[in-house]
Amino acid sequence: MAKQNVAEQFVDILARAGVKRMYGVVGDSLNPVVDAIRRNPAIDWIHVRHEETAAFAAGAEAQITGSLAACAGSCGPGNLHLINGLYDAHRSMAPVLALASHIPSSEIGLGYFQETHPELLFQECSHYNEMISNPEQMPRLLQTAIQHAIGRGGVSVVSMPGDIASKPAPEKSIEHALVTTRPTVRPGDDEIDKLCRMVDEAKRVTLFCGSGTAGAHAEVMEFAEKIKSPVGHALRGKEWIQYDNPYDVGMSGLLGYGAAYEATNECDLLVLLGTDFPYNAFLPDDVKIVQVDVRPEHLGRRSKLDLAVWGDVRETLRCLTPRVKPKSDRKFLDRMLKKHANALEGVVKAYTRKVEKHVPIHPEYVASVLDEMADDDAVFTVDTGMNNVWAARYLTPNGKRRVIGSFSHGSMANALPQAIGAQFTDLNRQVVAMSGDGGFSMLMGDFLTLVQHDLPVKVVLFNNSSLGMVELEMLVAGLPSYGTTNKNPDFAAIARAAGAYGVRVEKPKQLQSALKDAFKYKGPALVDVVTDPNALSIPPKISADMVTGFALSASKIVLDGGVGRMLQMARSNLRNVPRP
């Protein structure tokens, strides 16, 4: 048997950790690793057109599978391009191993061609970030990096000079046992007892849920039923908690709807479950607050807590629910359910009134039709900006669908590259990228990646020829919009020229057939929908307290519009409310 080099040993360890593919762009210092992948049947090299796409794709794969994913960039400029996608993966708690290949080890620190210092550059977007300086160091260092990424949930970066990768691996290297799954974390009995007393003493309890409720839907519903609590959610909690939820009061935050804000501010006790909701201005300052989170560094960093509970949401509720006293008073819950339904009734007309004849097309209408036509287990990747609004209000979760976006990092151009990573996990599963024209054009080169790998991703392009969310930010700050207009081509024609299916939709009556044909197409497809750039409804009073970005207006509502099938859900939940 031929002796392994360090690159081959590196790839073998990744394969044993469950890595199925590595996304990246080949080049110089990275070549020994790519060649090792070529000769290893357990891992595929996924060639993309930009390393930022590689990092976004790896992050999306990790979020879909829950397993370690990998990406790589060559020395200097190559690995620098990874940084934005790695920030997103890290803030999404996606376990990703990034290889930042490096200049020759003898030249480090001497201003060599393409020299950077990745061990400094990636420090803030990783749990672990170290350089391999000799072959004997590699196996233990890579194992440590893998365990950081999986165990802590986030990014690990390993830098390796190309000459080190080509050297012979140590003859007596140890095959380490690798950690590939995370444990569950149960709070201590003292914390459970304290939380139980607080719940029992409160007359009005509200649950507010984030992505940490993944896998805990049944436990949250059981707890809410026992204490008669309304259940609201953040954007990242929507896919896990909104479906089959008779206690749903909607979403809080700038993109929110329904009665979630009222429910969180009018209760006696607010229980934050697995959420790192960043907009503390939406959280009350005169209500008792408990936070349950598996990451202790999240506890109390958004609001003052009366109790911090370190633990998984599911395990915490399994311990807590049997201990709390059942509540029989539904007055608060029923009042919030009525407020929620009334709030949705008030805005639903914005997308039902004559939208099938409106030109340019209402983006709300596009999102609503897309929601109805997409598969029950579809994966949606969503660009940052106004597409976040349409996804939050129109995509209907059901426990099988997934919705992935740059919801914590807030990067543009994420939908297309995340769709690449999502599609590679299952070529037979429908993956839909809800792209904006600004985000899509930023990394448009990687549409060619879909064609090259024959990935059946469907890109639904909300083309309003503007940076819509930026215009909104300017408006609420009292500024005229400036520099937000895009002069766009016919994106469908570009898709066809690239070898994919492409269709342009300018009239509402064309939309359903265009989506149907695109979904039936076996390969990559793009539906370029020309949407109304004025589809932002601003409240009649603009307060001086309104600020730019994802912030709070004094009225607590900046965006207005329809809410799709959520109104039907709210009406259904009202059936449980006793009539006077």
Coordinates of C-alpha atoms in Angstrom, one line a residue:
M1 CA 0.0 0.0 0.0
A2 CA 1.4 3.4 -1.0
K3 CA 2.2 5.8 1.7
Q4 CA -0.3 8.6 2.3
N5 CA 0.5 12.2 2.2
V6 CA -1.0 14.8 4.5
A7 CA -3.7 15.8 2.0
E8 CA -4.9 12.2 1.7
Q9 CA -5.0 11.8 5.4
F10 CA -6.9 15.1 5.8
V11 CA -9.6 13.9 3.3
D12 CA -9.8 10.5 5.0
I13 CA -10.5 12.1 8.4
L14 CA -13.2 14.3 6.9
A15 CA -14.8 11.2 5.3
R16 CA -14.9 9.4 8.7
A17 CA -16.5 12.5 10.2
G18 CA -19.4 12.1 7.7
V19 CA -18.4 14.8 5.1
K20 CA -19.9 13.9 1.7
R21 CA -18.7 16.7 -0.4
M22 CA -16.4 19.8 -0.3
Y23 CA -17.4 23.0 -2.1
G24 CA -14.8 25.3 -3.5
V25 CA -12.6 26.6 -6.4
V26 CA -9.4 24.7 -7.2
G27 CA -6.1 26.4 -7.3
D28 CA -2.3 26.3 -6.5
S29 CA -2.0 25.6 -2.7
L30 CA -5.3 23.7 -2.6
N31 CA -4.4 21.3 -5.5
P32 CA -3.0 18.5 -3.3
V33 CA -6.2 18.3 -1.3
V34 CA -8.4 18.4 -4.4
D35 CA -6.3 15.7 -6.0
A36 CA -6.8 13.6 -2.8
I37 CA -10.6 14.1 -3.1
R38 CA -10.4 13.0 -6.8
R39 CA -9.0 9.7 -5.6
N40 CA -11.3 9.2 -2.6
P41 CA -14.7 7.7 -3.5
A42 CA -16.2 8.9 -0.2
I43 CA -16.1 12.6 -0.9
D44 CA -17.0 14.6 -4.0
W45 CA -15.4 17.9 -5.0
I46 CA -18.2 20.4 -5.9
H47 CA -16.8 23.1 -8.2
V48 CA -18.5 26.4 -7.8
R49 CA -17.7 29.8 -9.5
H50 CA -17.1 31.8 -6.4
E51 CA -15.8 30.8 -2.9
E52 CA -18.5 32.8 -1.2
T53 CA -21.0 30.4 -2.8
A54 CA -19.0 27.5 -1.5
A55 CA -19.4 28.7 2.1
F56 CA -23.1 29.4 1.7
A57 CA -23.7 26.0 0.1
A58 CA -21.8 24.2 2.9
G59 CA -23.8 26.1 5.5
A60 CA -27.1 25.2 3.9
E61 CA -26.1 21.6 3.6
A62 CA -25.2 21.5 7.3
Q63 CA -28.6 23.1 8.2
I64 CA -30.5 20.6 6.1
T65 CA -28.7 17.5 7.3
G66 CA -27.5 18.5 10.8
S67 CA -24.2 17.0 9.9
L68 CA -20.7 18.4 9.2
A69 CA -20.3 20.0 5.8
A70 CA -17.1 21.4 4.2
C71 CA -15.8 24.1 1.9
A72 CA -12.3 25.3 0.8
G73 CA -10.5 28.2 -0.7
S74 CA -7.0 28.5 -2.1
C75 CA -4.4 30.8 -0.5
G76 CA -4.9 34.5 -0.1
P77 CA -7.8 35.8 -2.3
G78 CA -9.3 32.3 -2.6
N79 CA -10.0 31.8 1.0
L80 CA -10.8 35.4 1.6
H81 CA -13.9 34.9 -0.5
L82 CA -15.2 32.3 2.0
I83 CA -15.6 34.8 4.8
N84 CA -19.1 36.1 4.2
G85 CA -20.7 32.7 3.8
L86 CA -18.7 31.5 6.9
Y87 CA -20.1 34.3 9.0
D88 CA -23.6 33.3 7.9
A89 CA -23.0 29.6 8.7
H90 CA -21.4 30.5 12.1
R91 CA -24.3 32.7 13.1
S92 CA -26.8 30.0 11.9
M93 CA -25.0 27.4 14.2
A94 CA -24.3 25.3 11.1
P95 CA -21.4 22.9 11.6
V96 CA -19.0 23.7 8.8
L97 CA -15.3 22.9 8.4
A98 CA -13.5 25.4 6.2
L99 CA -10.1 24.7 4.7
A100 CA -8.1 27.8 4.1
S101 CA -5.1 26.7 2.1
H102 CA -2.0 28.8 2.6
I103 CA 1.2 30.0 0.9
P104 CA 4.4 27.8 1.2
S105 CA 5.3 27.5 4.9
S106 CA 8.8 28.8 4.3
E107 CA 7.4 32.1 3.0
I108 CA 4.9 32.9 5.7
G109 CA 5.6 36.4 7.2
L110 CA 7.7 37.6 4.3
G111 CA 5.2 39.4 2.1
Y112 CA 5.0 36.5 -0.4
F113 CA 2.6 36.6 -3.4
Q114 CA -1.0 36.3 -2.2
E115 CA 0.0 36.2 1.4
T116 CA -2.7 36.8 4.0
H117 CA -3.0 35.6 7.6
P118 CA -6.2 33.4 7.7
E119 CA -5.6 32.5 11.4
L120 CA -6.4 36.2 12.1
L121 CA -8.9 36.8 9.4
F122 CA -11.4 34.1 10.4
Q123 CA -11.2 34.6 14.1
E124 CA -14.6 36.2 14.6
C125 CA -16.6 33.8 12.4
S126 CA -15.4 30.6 13.9
H127 CA -15.2 28.6 17.1
Y128 CA -11.8 27.2 16.2
N129 CA -9.2 28.7 13.8
E130 CA -5.7 27.2 13.6
M131 CA -2.9 26.6 11.1
I132 CA -1.2 23.2 10.5
S133 CA 2.5 23.9 10.5
N134 CA 3.9 20.3 10.3
P135 CA 2.5 16.9 9.3
E136 CA 2.5 15.4 12.8
Q137 CA 0.2 18.1 14.0
M138 CA -2.5 17.5 11.4
P139 CA -4.6 14.6 12.6
R140 CA -5.2 16.0 16.1
L141 CA -5.7 19.5 14.9
L142 CA -8.3 18.5 12.4
Q143 CA -10.1 16.3 14.9
T144 CA -10.2 19.2 17.3
A145 CA -11.6 21.5 14.6
I146 CA -14.3 18.9 13.7
Q147 CA -15.3 18.6 17.3
H148 CA -15.6 22.3 17.8
A149 CA -17.8 22.7 14.7
I150 CA -20.1 19.8 15.6
G151 CA -20.1 20.2 19.4
R152 CA -20.5 24.0 19.6
G153 CA -22.5 24.4 16.4
G154 CA -20.7 26.7 14.0
V155 CA -17.6 27.1 11.9
S156 CA -14.0 25.7 12.3
V157 CA -11.3 26.9 10.0
V158 CA -8.1 25.0 9.3
S159 CA -5.3 26.7 7.5
M160 CA -2.8 24.5 5.7
P161 CA 0.2 25.5 3.5
G162 CA 0.2 23.7 0.2
D163 CA 3.7 22.3 0.8
I164 CA 2.6 20.7 4.1
A165 CA -0.4 19.1 2.3
S166 CA 2.0 17.4 -0.1
K167 CA 4.4 16.0 2.6
P168 CA 4.3 12.4 3.7
A169 CA 1.8 11.7 6.5
P170 CA 3.3 10.3 9.8
E171 CA 3.7 6.6 9.6
K172 CA 2.2 5.9 13.0
S173 CA -0.7 8.3 13.0
I174 CA -3.5 7.6 15.4
E175 CA -7.1 7.1 14.1
H176 CA -9.0 9.2 16.6
A177 CA -12.6 8.5 17.6
L178 CA -14.6 11.4 16.2
V179 CA -17.6 13.2 17.7
T180 CA -20.3 13.4 15.0
T181 CA -23.4 14.2 17.0
R182 CA -24.3 16.7 19.8
P183 CA -25.7 15.6 23.2
T184 CA -28.9 16.8 24.7
V185 CA -28.6 19.2 27.7
R186 CA -30.9 18.9 30.6
P187 CA -31.2 21.8 33.1
G188 CA -30.6 21.1 36.8
D189 CA -33.5 20.3 39.1
D190 CA -33.1 23.7 40.9
E191 CA -33.7 25.6 37.6
I192 CA -36.6 23.4 36.7
D193 CA -38.2 23.9 40.2
K194 CA -37.7 27.7 40.0
L195 CA -39.2 27.8 36.5
C196 CA -42.1 25.6 37.7
R197 CA -42.9 28.0 40.5
M198 CA -42.8 31.1 38.2
V199 CA -45.2 29.4 35.7
D200 CA -47.6 28.4 38.5
E201 CA -47.6 31.9 40.0
A202 CA -48.3 33.7 36.7
K203 CA -51.8 34.2 35.5
R204 CA -50.9 35.0 31.9
V205 CA -47.9 33.2 30.3
T206 CA -46.7 33.7 26.7
L207 CA -44.3 31.4 24.9
F208 CA -42.0 33.0 22.3
C209 CA -40.1 30.5 20.1
G210 CA -37.0 30.5 17.9
S211 CA -35.0 28.0 16.0
G212 CA -34.1 26.2 19.2
T213 CA -37.5 24.6 19.2
A214 CA -36.5 22.4 16.2
G215 CA -37.6 18.9 17.2
A216 CA -39.6 20.1 20.1
H217 CA -43.0 20.9 18.4
A218 CA -44.9 18.3 20.4
E219 CA -43.4 19.4 23.7
V220 CA -44.2 23.1 23.1
M221 CA -47.8 22.3 22.1
E222 CA -48.3 20.1 25.2
F223 CA -46.9 22.8 27.5
A224 CA -49.0 25.5 25.9
E225 CA -52.1 23.4 26.3
K226 CA -51.5 22.8 29.9
I227 CA -50.9 26.4 30.8
K228 CA -53.2 27.9 28.2
S229 CA -50.5 30.0 26.7
P230 CA -50.4 31.9 23.4
V231 CA -47.4 30.9 21.2
G232 CA -45.5 33.4 19.1
H233 CA -42.3 33.0 17.1
A234 CA -39.4 34.7 15.6
L235 CA -38.6 34.3 11.9
R236 CA -36.2 31.4 12.5
G237 CA -38.8 29.7 14.6
K238 CA -41.6 29.8 12.0
E239 CA -40.8 26.5 10.3
W240 CA -40.6 24.6 13.6
I241 CA -43.5 26.0 15.6
Q242 CA -46.2 27.6 13.4
Y243 CA -47.8 24.5 11.9
D244 CA -50.5 22.5 13.7
N245 CA -50.5 25.2 16.4
P246 CA -53.9 26.1 17.9
Y247 CA -52.2 28.7 20.1
D248 CA -50.4 30.6 17.3
V249 CA -50.4 34.4 17.6
G250 CA -48.0 35.1 14.8
M251 CA -44.5 36.6 14.5
S252 CA -42.9 39.5 16.2
G253 CA -40.3 41.9 14.8
L254 CA -40.2 44.3 11.9
L255 CA -41.5 41.5 9.6
G256 CA -44.1 40.4 12.1
Y257 CA -47.8 40.0 11.9
G258 CA -50.7 39.1 14.1
A259 CA -50.8 39.5 17.8
A260 CA -47.3 38.2 18.8
Y261 CA -46.2 41.7 19.9
E262 CA -49.3 42.1 22.1
A263 CA -49.0 38.6 23.6
T264 CA -45.4 39.2 24.6
N265 CA -46.1 42.6 26.1
E266 CA -49.4 41.9 27.9
C267 CA -48.5 38.7 29.8
D268 CA -47.2 38.3 33.4
L269 CA -44.5 35.9 32.3
L270 CA -42.7 35.7 29.0
V271 CA -40.9 32.4 28.3
L272 CA -38.3 32.6 25.5
L273 CA -37.7 29.2 24.1
G274 CA -34.6 28.6 22.0
T275 CA -34.5 32.1 20.5
D276 CA -31.7 34.7 20.2
F277 CA -34.3 37.2 18.8
P278 CA -32.0 40.3 18.2
Y279 CA -34.6 43.1 18.3
N280 CA -34.8 43.8 22.0
A281 CA -37.0 46.9 21.4
F282 CA -39.9 44.4 20.7
L283 CA -39.4 42.7 24.0
P284 CA -41.1 44.0 27.1
D285 CA -39.2 45.7 29.9
D286 CA -42.0 45.5 32.6
V287 CA -42.7 41.7 32.4
K288 CA -41.0 38.8 34.1
I289 CA -38.8 37.0 31.5
V290 CA -37.4 33.5 31.5
Q291 CA -35.1 32.3 28.7
V292 CA -34.3 28.7 27.9
D293 CA -31.4 28.1 25.5
V294 CA -28.8 25.4 24.9
R295 CA -26.1 28.1 24.4
P296 CA -25.4 29.8 27.7
E297 CA -23.8 32.8 26.0
H298 CA -27.2 33.6 24.6
L299 CA -28.9 33.9 27.9
G300 CA -29.8 37.4 28.9
R301 CA -27.9 39.2 26.1
R302 CA -31.1 40.7 24.7
S303 CA -33.2 41.5 27.8
K304 CA -33.0 41.4 31.5
L305 CA -33.9 38.0 32.8
D306 CA -35.6 36.9 35.9
L307 CA -34.4 33.3 35.3
A308 CA -31.9 31.9 32.9
V309 CA -32.2 28.2 32.1
W310 CA -29.4 26.4 30.3
G311 CA -30.8 23.4 28.4
D312 CA -32.4 22.1 25.2
V313 CA -35.9 23.2 24.8
R314 CA -37.2 19.7 24.3
E315 CA -35.5 18.3 27.3
T316 CA -36.4 21.3 29.5
L317 CA -40.1 21.0 28.6
R318 CA -40.1 17.2 29.2
C319 CA -38.9 17.9 32.7
L320 CA -41.1 21.0 33.3
T321 CA -44.5 20.1 31.9
P322 CA -45.3 17.2 34.2
R323 CA -44.5 19.4 37.2
V324 CA -46.5 22.5 36.4
K325 CA -50.1 22.9 37.6
P326 CA -52.6 22.9 34.8
K327 CA -54.4 26.2 34.2
S328 CA -58.1 26.4 33.3
D329 CA -58.5 30.1 32.6
R330 CA -58.3 30.7 28.8
K331 CA -59.2 34.4 28.9
F332 CA -55.8 35.7 28.0
L333 CA -55.2 33.0 25.3
D334 CA -58.6 33.5 23.7
R335 CA -58.2 37.3 23.7
M336 CA -54.8 37.0 22.0
L337 CA -56.3 34.5 19.4
K338 CA -59.0 37.0 18.6
K339 CA -56.6 39.9 18.3
H340 CA -54.4 37.7 16.0
A341 CA -57.3 36.9 13.7
N342 CA -58.6 40.5 13.7
A343 CA -55.1 41.7 12.8
L344 CA -54.8 39.3 9.9
E345 CA -58.3 40.2 8.7
G346 CA -57.3 43.8 8.6
V347 CA -54.4 43.3 6.2
V348 CA -55.3 40.4 4.1
K349 CA -57.2 42.6 1.6
A350 CA -53.9 44.1 0.5
Y351 CA -53.1 41.0 -1.5
T352 CA -56.6 39.9 -2.5
R353 CA -58.0 43.1 -3.9
K354 CA -57.6 42.9 -7.7
V355 CA -54.2 41.4 -7.5
E356 CA -54.8 39.0 -10.4
K357 CA -55.1 42.0 -12.7
H358 CA -52.4 44.2 -11.2
V359 CA -49.4 45.0 -13.4
P360 CA -46.6 45.1 -12.4
I361 CA -47.4 42.0 -10.4
H362 CA -47.9 42.2 -6.6
P363 CA -45.0 40.2 -5.0
E364 CA -47.5 39.1 -2.3
Y365 CA -49.5 37.4 -5.0
V366 CA -46.4 35.7 -6.4
A367 CA -45.4 34.4 -2.9
S368 CA -49.0 33.2 -2.3
V369 CA -49.2 31.2 -5.6
L370 CA -45.7 29.8 -5.0
D371 CA -46.7 28.6 -1.5
E372 CA -49.7 26.8 -3.0
M373 CA -47.9 25.2 -5.9
A374 CA -44.7 24.1 -4.2
D375 CA -44.2 20.6 -2.9
D376 CA -45.2 19.7 0.7
D377 CA -41.6 18.9 1.5
A378 CA -40.0 21.7 -0.5
V379 CA -36.9 23.5 0.7
F380 CA -37.1 27.3 0.3
T381 CA -34.0 29.4 0.3
V382 CA -34.8 33.1 0.8
D383 CA -32.8 36.2 -0.2
T384 CA -32.4 38.9 2.4
G385 CA -34.6 42.0 2.0
M386 CA -38.2 42.1 0.9
N387 CA -38.1 38.3 0.1
N388 CA -37.8 37.8 3.9
V389 CA -41.1 39.6 4.2
W390 CA -42.9 37.5 1.6
A391 CA -41.4 34.2 3.0
A392 CA -42.4 35.2 6.6
R393 CA -46.0 36.0 5.6
Y394 CA -46.8 33.6 2.8
L395 CA -44.8 30.4 3.1
T396 CA -46.9 27.8 5.0
P397 CA -44.9 25.4 7.2
N398 CA -46.1 21.9 7.8
G399 CA -43.3 20.1 9.6
K400 CA -41.7 18.8 6.3
R401 CA -40.9 22.0 4.5
R402 CA -37.6 23.9 5.3
V403 CA -37.0 27.6 5.0
I404 CA -33.4 28.7 5.0
G405 CA -32.1 32.3 4.7
S406 CA -29.4 34.6 6.1
F407 CA -31.8 35.4 9.0
S408 CA -29.1 36.2 11.5
H409 CA -26.2 37.5 9.4
G410 CA -28.5 39.3 6.9
S411 CA -26.3 39.0 3.9
M412 CA -27.5 39.6 0.4
A413 CA -27.1 37.0 -2.4
N414 CA -27.6 34.0 -0.1
A415 CA -30.6 32.2 -1.7
L416 CA -28.9 30.9 -4.9
P417 CA -25.8 29.4 -3.2
Q418 CA -27.8 28.0 -0.3
A419 CA -30.1 26.3 -2.8
I420 CA -27.0 24.6 -4.3
G421 CA -26.1 23.1 -0.9
A422 CA -29.7 22.1 -0.2
Q423 CA -30.2 20.4 -3.5
F424 CA -27.0 18.3 -3.3
T425 CA -28.4 16.7 -0.1
D426 CA -31.3 15.2 -2.2
L427 CA -31.5 15.6 -5.9
N428 CA -35.1 14.4 -5.9
R429 CA -36.4 17.0 -3.4
Q430 CA -37.8 20.2 -4.7
V431 CA -35.6 23.2 -3.9
V432 CA -36.9 26.7 -4.6
A433 CA -34.7 29.8 -4.4
M434 CA -36.7 32.9 -3.6
S435 CA -34.3 35.4 -5.0
G436 CA -34.4 39.2 -5.4
D437 CA -32.9 40.8 -8.4
G438 CA -30.3 42.5 -6.3
G439 CA -29.2 39.4 -4.5
F440 CA -29.4 37.2 -7.6
S441 CA -27.3 39.5 -9.7
M442 CA -24.6 39.7 -7.0
L443 CA -23.7 36.0 -7.3
M444 CA -25.3 35.3 -10.6
G445 CA -22.2 33.5 -11.9
D446 CA -23.1 30.5 -9.8
F447 CA -26.3 30.0 -11.8
L448 CA -23.8 28.3 -14.0
T449 CA -23.0 25.9 -11.2
L450 CA -26.6 24.7 -11.4
V451 CA -26.2 24.0 -15.1
Q452 CA -22.7 22.4 -14.7
H453 CA -23.9 19.9 -12.1
D454 CA -27.5 19.6 -13.5
L455 CA -29.0 20.6 -10.2
P456 CA -32.9 20.9 -10.6
V457 CA -33.0 24.1 -8.4
K458 CA -35.9 26.4 -9.3
V459 CA -35.1 30.1 -9.0
V460 CA -38.2 32.3 -8.6
L461 CA -36.8 35.8 -9.2
F462 CA -38.8 38.7 -7.6
N463 CA -37.6 41.3 -10.1
N464 CA -38.7 44.8 -9.0
S465 CA -35.5 46.5 -10.4
S466 CA -34.7 47.9 -7.0
L467 CA -33.2 47.2 -3.6
G468 CA -36.6 47.3 -1.9
M469 CA -35.6 46.8 1.7
V470 CA -33.0 49.5 1.4
E471 CA -35.6 51.9 0.0
L472 CA -37.8 51.1 3.0
E473 CA -34.9 51.8 5.4
M474 CA -34.4 55.2 3.7
L475 CA -38.1 56.1 3.9
V476 CA -38.5 55.3 7.6
A477 CA -35.4 57.4 8.2
G478 CA -37.0 60.3 6.3
L479 CA -34.5 60.1 3.5
P480 CA -35.3 60.0 -0.3
S481 CA -34.4 56.7 -1.9
Y482 CA -31.1 57.0 -3.7
G483 CA -28.8 54.5 -5.4
T484 CA -31.4 51.7 -5.1
T485 CA -32.5 51.3 -8.7
N486 CA -31.2 48.3 -10.8
K487 CA -31.2 48.4 -14.6
N488 CA -31.9 44.7 -15.2
P489 CA -31.6 42.5 -18.2
D490 CA -34.1 39.8 -19.2
F491 CA -32.9 37.2 -16.6
A492 CA -34.9 34.5 -18.3
A493 CA -33.0 35.0 -21.5
I494 CA -29.7 34.8 -19.6
A495 CA -30.9 31.5 -18.1
R496 CA -31.7 30.1 -21.5
A497 CA -28.4 31.2 -22.9
A498 CA -26.7 29.3 -20.0
G499 CA -28.5 26.1 -20.9
A500 CA -31.3 26.2 -18.3
Y501 CA -35.0 26.7 -18.5
G502 CA -36.0 30.3 -18.4
V503 CA -39.3 32.1 -18.6
R504 CA -40.3 35.8 -18.0
V505 CA -43.6 36.6 -16.4
E506 CA -45.0 40.1 -16.7
K507 CA -48.8 39.5 -16.2
P508 CA -50.4 37.7 -13.3
K509 CA -52.4 35.3 -15.5
Q510 CA -49.0 33.9 -16.8
L511 CA -47.7 33.1 -13.3
Q512 CA -49.3 29.7 -12.5
S513 CA -48.5 28.1 -15.8
A514 CA -44.9 29.5 -15.7
L515 CA -44.3 28.0 -12.3
K516 CA -46.0 24.7 -13.2
D517 CA -43.7 24.3 -16.3
A518 CA -40.6 25.3 -14.3
F519 CA -41.4 22.8 -11.6
K520 CA -42.0 20.0 -14.2
Y521 CA -38.6 20.7 -15.9
K522 CA -36.0 18.1 -14.9
G523 CA -33.1 20.5 -14.7
P524 CA -32.4 24.0 -13.4
A525 CA -35.0 26.6 -14.1
L526 CA -35.5 30.4 -13.6
V527 CA -38.8 32.2 -13.5
D528 CA -38.2 35.9 -13.9
V529 CA -41.3 37.6 -12.4
V530 CA -41.5 41.4 -12.9
T531 CA -43.0 42.6 -9.6
D532 CA -44.2 46.0 -8.4
P533 CA -41.4 48.1 -6.9
N534 CA -44.0 50.1 -4.9
A535 CA -45.3 47.1 -3.0
L536 CA -44.4 48.6 0.3
S537 CA -47.2 50.0 2.4
I538 CA -46.0 52.6 4.9
P539 CA -48.2 53.5 7.9
P540 CA -49.9 56.9 7.7
K541 CA -47.8 58.3 10.5
I542 CA -44.0 58.2 10.3
S543 CA -42.6 58.7 13.7
A544 CA -39.3 60.4 14.4
D545 CA -38.3 57.4 16.4
M546 CA -38.3 55.2 13.3
V547 CA -34.7 54.1 12.5
T548 CA -33.0 52.4 9.6
G549 CA -32.5 48.7 9.2
F550 CA -34.3 46.0 11.1
A551 CA -35.3 48.2 13.9
L552 CA -38.5 49.4 15.6
S553 CA -40.9 52.1 14.7
A554 CA -42.9 53.8 17.5
S555 CA -46.1 52.3 16.0
K556 CA -44.5 48.8 16.2
I557 CA -45.5 48.2 12.6
V558 CA -43.6 49.3 9.5
L559 CA -44.6 46.9 6.8
D560 CA -48.2 46.1 5.9
G561 CA -49.7 43.6 3.5
G562 CA -51.3 40.3 3.1
V563 CA -50.6 37.2 5.1
G564 CA -51.6 34.3 2.8
R565 CA -53.1 31.2 4.3
M566 CA -52.2 32.3 7.8
L567 CA -55.6 34.0 8.0
Q568 CA -57.3 30.6 7.4
M569 CA -55.2 29.1 10.2
A570 CA -56.1 31.9 12.6
R571 CA -59.8 31.5 11.8
S572 CA -59.5 27.8 12.4
N573 CA -58.0 28.4 15.8
L574 CA -60.9 30.7 16.7
R575 CA -63.2 27.7 16.7
N576 CA -61.7 26.8 20.1
V577 CA -62.6 30.1 21.6
P578 CA -65.9 29.9 23.5
R579 CA -68.6 32.2 22.1
P580 CA -70.1 34.8 24.4

